């Protein structure tokens, strides 16, 4: 399997993420008596501008969804073109696999547009300099919505790309297998739609009220 999906790459990436998170958490300690100082860790997140989280969620929705779609098109497209050399008849009807993969990017763009309409600047408290709790909640809601949609469509794009690749190869060998594998591809494409539904529900809590 190409790229980061290689069986040796996944443990390395997971280890790097875990080590980075461990360094961040240890850096918040106030003393060496405890492994994690939860109060200082919460203070770290409470002091971050909620609009940073909002922008990160919107960027994650688009970026991860497009990454999943591009990855899936790369996987299924290369197999489709390779199999079409020996069986040119499969080219037209197997383009539906590319359309299913591209839908993952479209989902991410739609959610990003919805989330961007939620943004409204609310100034922090002039006395404390901190943002109101409702503003922090709205920022976290936009972040959670965007990352939910982005991660779901990242996995969806890869899933549909792999199944579409197998569909093209199987169709080249046996045309009767196309419809059967296409059903599996449809169910794989539904994963991204689940992420969109949950993201829209989460975004309903993103209300930047001026208090």
C-alpha positions as semicolon CSV with decimal commas, in nm:
position;residue;x (nm);y (nm);z (nm)
1;X;0,000;0,000;0,000
2;X;0,149;0,338;-0,094
3;X;0,250;0,619;0,136
4;X;0,165;0,645;0,500
5;X;-0,067;0,344;0,486
6;X;0,239;0,120;0,483
7;X;0,230;-0,116;0,781
8;X;0,562;0,017;0,911
9;X;0,459;0,382;0,889
10;X;0,151;0,367;1,111
11;X;0,335;0,277;1,437
12;X;0,597;0,546;1,369
13;X;0,335;0,818;1,316
14;X;0,139;0,704;1,623
15;X;0,456;0,708;1,834
16;X;0,546;1,060;1,716
17;X;0,199;1,192;1,800
18;X;0,206;1,024;2,142
19;X;0,553;1,160;2,221
20;X;0,453;1,512;2,115
21;X;0,140;1,501;2,332
22;X;0,346;1,370;2,623
23;X;0,591;1,661;2,592
24;X;0,306;1,914;2,582
25;X;0,143;1,765;2,891
26;X;0,470;1,745;3,086
27;X;0,547;2,104;2,997
28;X;0,239;2,220;3,190
29;X;0,354;2,073;3,520
30;X;0,400;2,313;3,807
31;X;0,612;2,070;4,009
32;X;0,774;1,731;3,977
33;X;0,538;1,573;4,231
34;X;0,265;1,491;3,980
35;X;0,277;1,348;3,631
36;X;0,005;1,579;3,496
37;X;-0,096;1,910;3,648
38;X;-0,458;1,921;3,533
39;X;-0,520;2,276;3,658
40;X;-0,231;2,419;3,458
41;X;-0,330;2,206;3,158
42;X;-0,683;2,346;3,170
43;X;-0,538;2,697;3,206
44;X;-0,342;2,637;2,885
45;X;-0,656;2,562;2,686
46;X;-0,863;2,828;2,862
47;X;-0,616;3,101;2,761
48;X;-0,612;3,008;2,393
49;X;-0,820;3,239;2,177
50;X;-1,148;3,060;2,084
51;X;-1,126;3,203;1,732
52;X;-0,802;3,013;1,687
53;X;-0,992;2,691;1,756
54;X;-1,266;2,803;1,517
55;X;-1,019;2,870;1,238
56;X;-0,843;2,542;1,307
57;X;-1,172;2,353;1,287
58;X;-1,268;2,514;0,956
59;X;-0,923;2,447;0,814
60;X;-0,939;2,088;0,936
61;X;-1,276;2,034;0,773
62;X;-1,151;2,143;0,432
63;X;-0,791;2,025;0,457
64;X;-0,852;1,674;0,588
65;X;-1,148;1,616;0,356
66;X;-0,951;1,725;0,050
67;X;-0,655;1,515;0,164
68;X;-0,878;1,209;0,191
69;X;-1,032;1,275;-0,150
70;X;-0,693;1,328;-0,316
71;X;-0,556;1,016;-0,151
72;X;-0,854;0,810;-0,262
73;X;-0,840;0,939;-0,620
74;X;-0,470;0,857;-0,629
75;X;-0,537;0,500;-0,519
76;X;-0,841;0,425;-0,735
77;X;-0,725;0,631;-1,033
78;X;-0,392;0,459;-1,068
79;X;-0,555;0,115;-1,052
80;X;-0,825;0,221;-1,297
81;X;-0,577;0,347;-1,554
82;X;-0,357;0,042;-1,513
83;X;-0,645;-0,203;-1,555
84;X;-0,787;-0,004;-1,848
85;X;-0,474;-0,085;-2,048
86;X;-0,591;-0,447;-2,074
87;X;-0,968;-0,378;-2,057
88;X;-1,055;-0,032;-2,196
89;X;-1,427;-0,099;-2,147
90;X;-1,401;-0,041;-1,769
91;X;-1,296;0,324;-1,799
92;X;-1,635;0,493;-1,827
93;X;-1,840;0,308;-1,566
94;X;-1,560;0,293;-1,308
95;X;-1,544;0,673;-1,305
96;X;-1,826;0,647;-1,051
97;X;-1,561;0,544;-0,798
98;X;-1,381;0,875;-0,854
99;X;-1,710;1,061;-0,807
100;X;-1,771;0,886;-0,475
101;X;-1,422;0,982;-0,358
102;X;-1,464;1,343;-0,469
103;X;-1,782;1,362;-0,259
104;X;-1,563;1,348;0,052
105;X;-1,401;1,680;-0,044
106;X;-1,740;1,833;-0,123
107;X;-1,868;1,736;0,224
108;X;-1,572;1,912;0,384
109;X;-1,625;2,230;0,180
110;X;-1,997;2,239;0,268
111;X;-1,931;2,203;0,641
112;X;-1,652;2,462;0,627
113;X;-1,892;2,713;0,466
114;X;-2,155;2,642;0,731
115;X;-1,902;2,688;1,011
116;X;-1,761;3,008;0,866
117;X;-2,108;3,165;0,879
118;X;-2,117;3,097;1,254
119;X;-1,824;3,324;1,331
120;X;-1,898;3,657;1,495
121;X;-1,647;3,853;1,696
122;X;-1,719;3,888;2,067
123;X;-1,465;4,099;2,258
124;X;-1,313;3,960;2,578
125;X;-1,400;4,089;2,922
126;X;-1,229;4,430;2,960
127;X;-1,159;4,367;3,329
128;X;-1,011;4,016;3,318
129;X;-0,910;3,997;2,953
130;X;-1,069;3,652;2,930
131;X;-1,338;3,543;2,688
132;X;-1,683;3,457;2,815
133;X;-1,767;3,090;2,870
134;X;-2,027;3,094;2,591
135;X;-1,766;3,226;2,347
136;X;-1,523;2,951;2,449
137;X;-1,800;2,693;2,404
138;X;-1,875;2,825;2,056
139;X;-1,507;2,810;1,959
140;X;-1,474;2,453;2,083
141;X;-1,799;2,357;1,904
142;X;-1,670;2,490;1,570
143;X;-1,338;2,311;1,626
144;X;-1,510;1,981;1,711
145;X;-1,746;2,010;1,414
146;X;-1,467;2,076;1,167
147;X;-1,239;1,802;1,295
148;X;-1,525;1,551;1,308
149;X;-1,613;1,618;0,945
150;X;-1,249;1,632;0,833
151;X;-1,138;1,310;1,001
152;X;-1,448;1,118;0,888
153;X;-1,398;1,227;0,528
154;X;-1,025;1,154;0,545
155;X;-1,103;0,793;0,635
156;X;-1,395;0,788;0,390
157;X;-1,179;0,899;0,099
158;X;-0,915;0,636;0,168
159;X;-1,179;0,365;0,218
160;X;-1,364;0,442;-0,106
161;X;-1,034;0,474;-0,291
162;X;-0,917;0,129;-0,186
163;X;-1,255;-0,032;-0,263
164;X;-1,273;0,155;-0,596
165;X;-0,928;0,027;-0,684
166;X;-1,038;-0,330;-0,617
167;X;-1,359;-0,266;-0,812
168;X;-1,168;-0,157;-1,122
169;X;-0,936;-0,458;-1,112
170;X;-1,222;-0,701;-1,047
171;X;-1,431;-0,549;-1,326
172;X;-1,144;-0,590;-1,569
173;X;-1,126;-0,960;-1,482
174;X;-1,498;-1,033;-1,443
175;X;-1,766;-0,775;-1,546
176;X;-2,033;-0,940;-1,330
177;X;-1,850;-0,832;-1,012
178;X;-1,887;-0,458;-1,075
179;X;-2,234;-0,406;-0,925
180;X;-2,160;-0,627;-0,624
181;X;-1,846;-0,435;-0,530
182;X;-2,019;-0,104;-0,603
183;X;-2,261;-0,178;-0,318
184;X;-1,966;-0,206;-0,080
185;X;-1,834;0,123;-0,216
186;X;-2,164;0,296;-0,144
187;X;-2,157;0,184;0,218
188;X;-1,798;0,309;0,248
189;X;-1,902;0,647;0,108
190;X;-2,171;0,676;0,376
191;X;-1,899;0,712;0,642
192;X;-1,832;1,068;0,530
193;X;-2,202;1,150;0,537
194;X;-2,220;1,037;0,901
195;X;-1,943;1,284;0,984
196;X;-2,131;1,566;0,809
197;X;-2,449;1,494;1,004
198;X;-2,270;1,493;1,341
199;X;-2,073;1,805;1,247
200;X;-2,392;1,998;1,164
201;X;-2,548;1,890;1,494
202;X;-2,236;1,999;1,685
203;X;-2,226;2,332;1,504
204;X;-2,573;2,416;1,639
205;X;-2,399;2,486;1,972
206;X;-2,165;2,738;1,810
207;X;-2,336;3,066;1,896
208;X;-2,111;3,368;1,951
209;X;-2,344;3,577;2,167
210;X;-2,237;3,922;2,273
211;X;-2,283;3,941;2,650
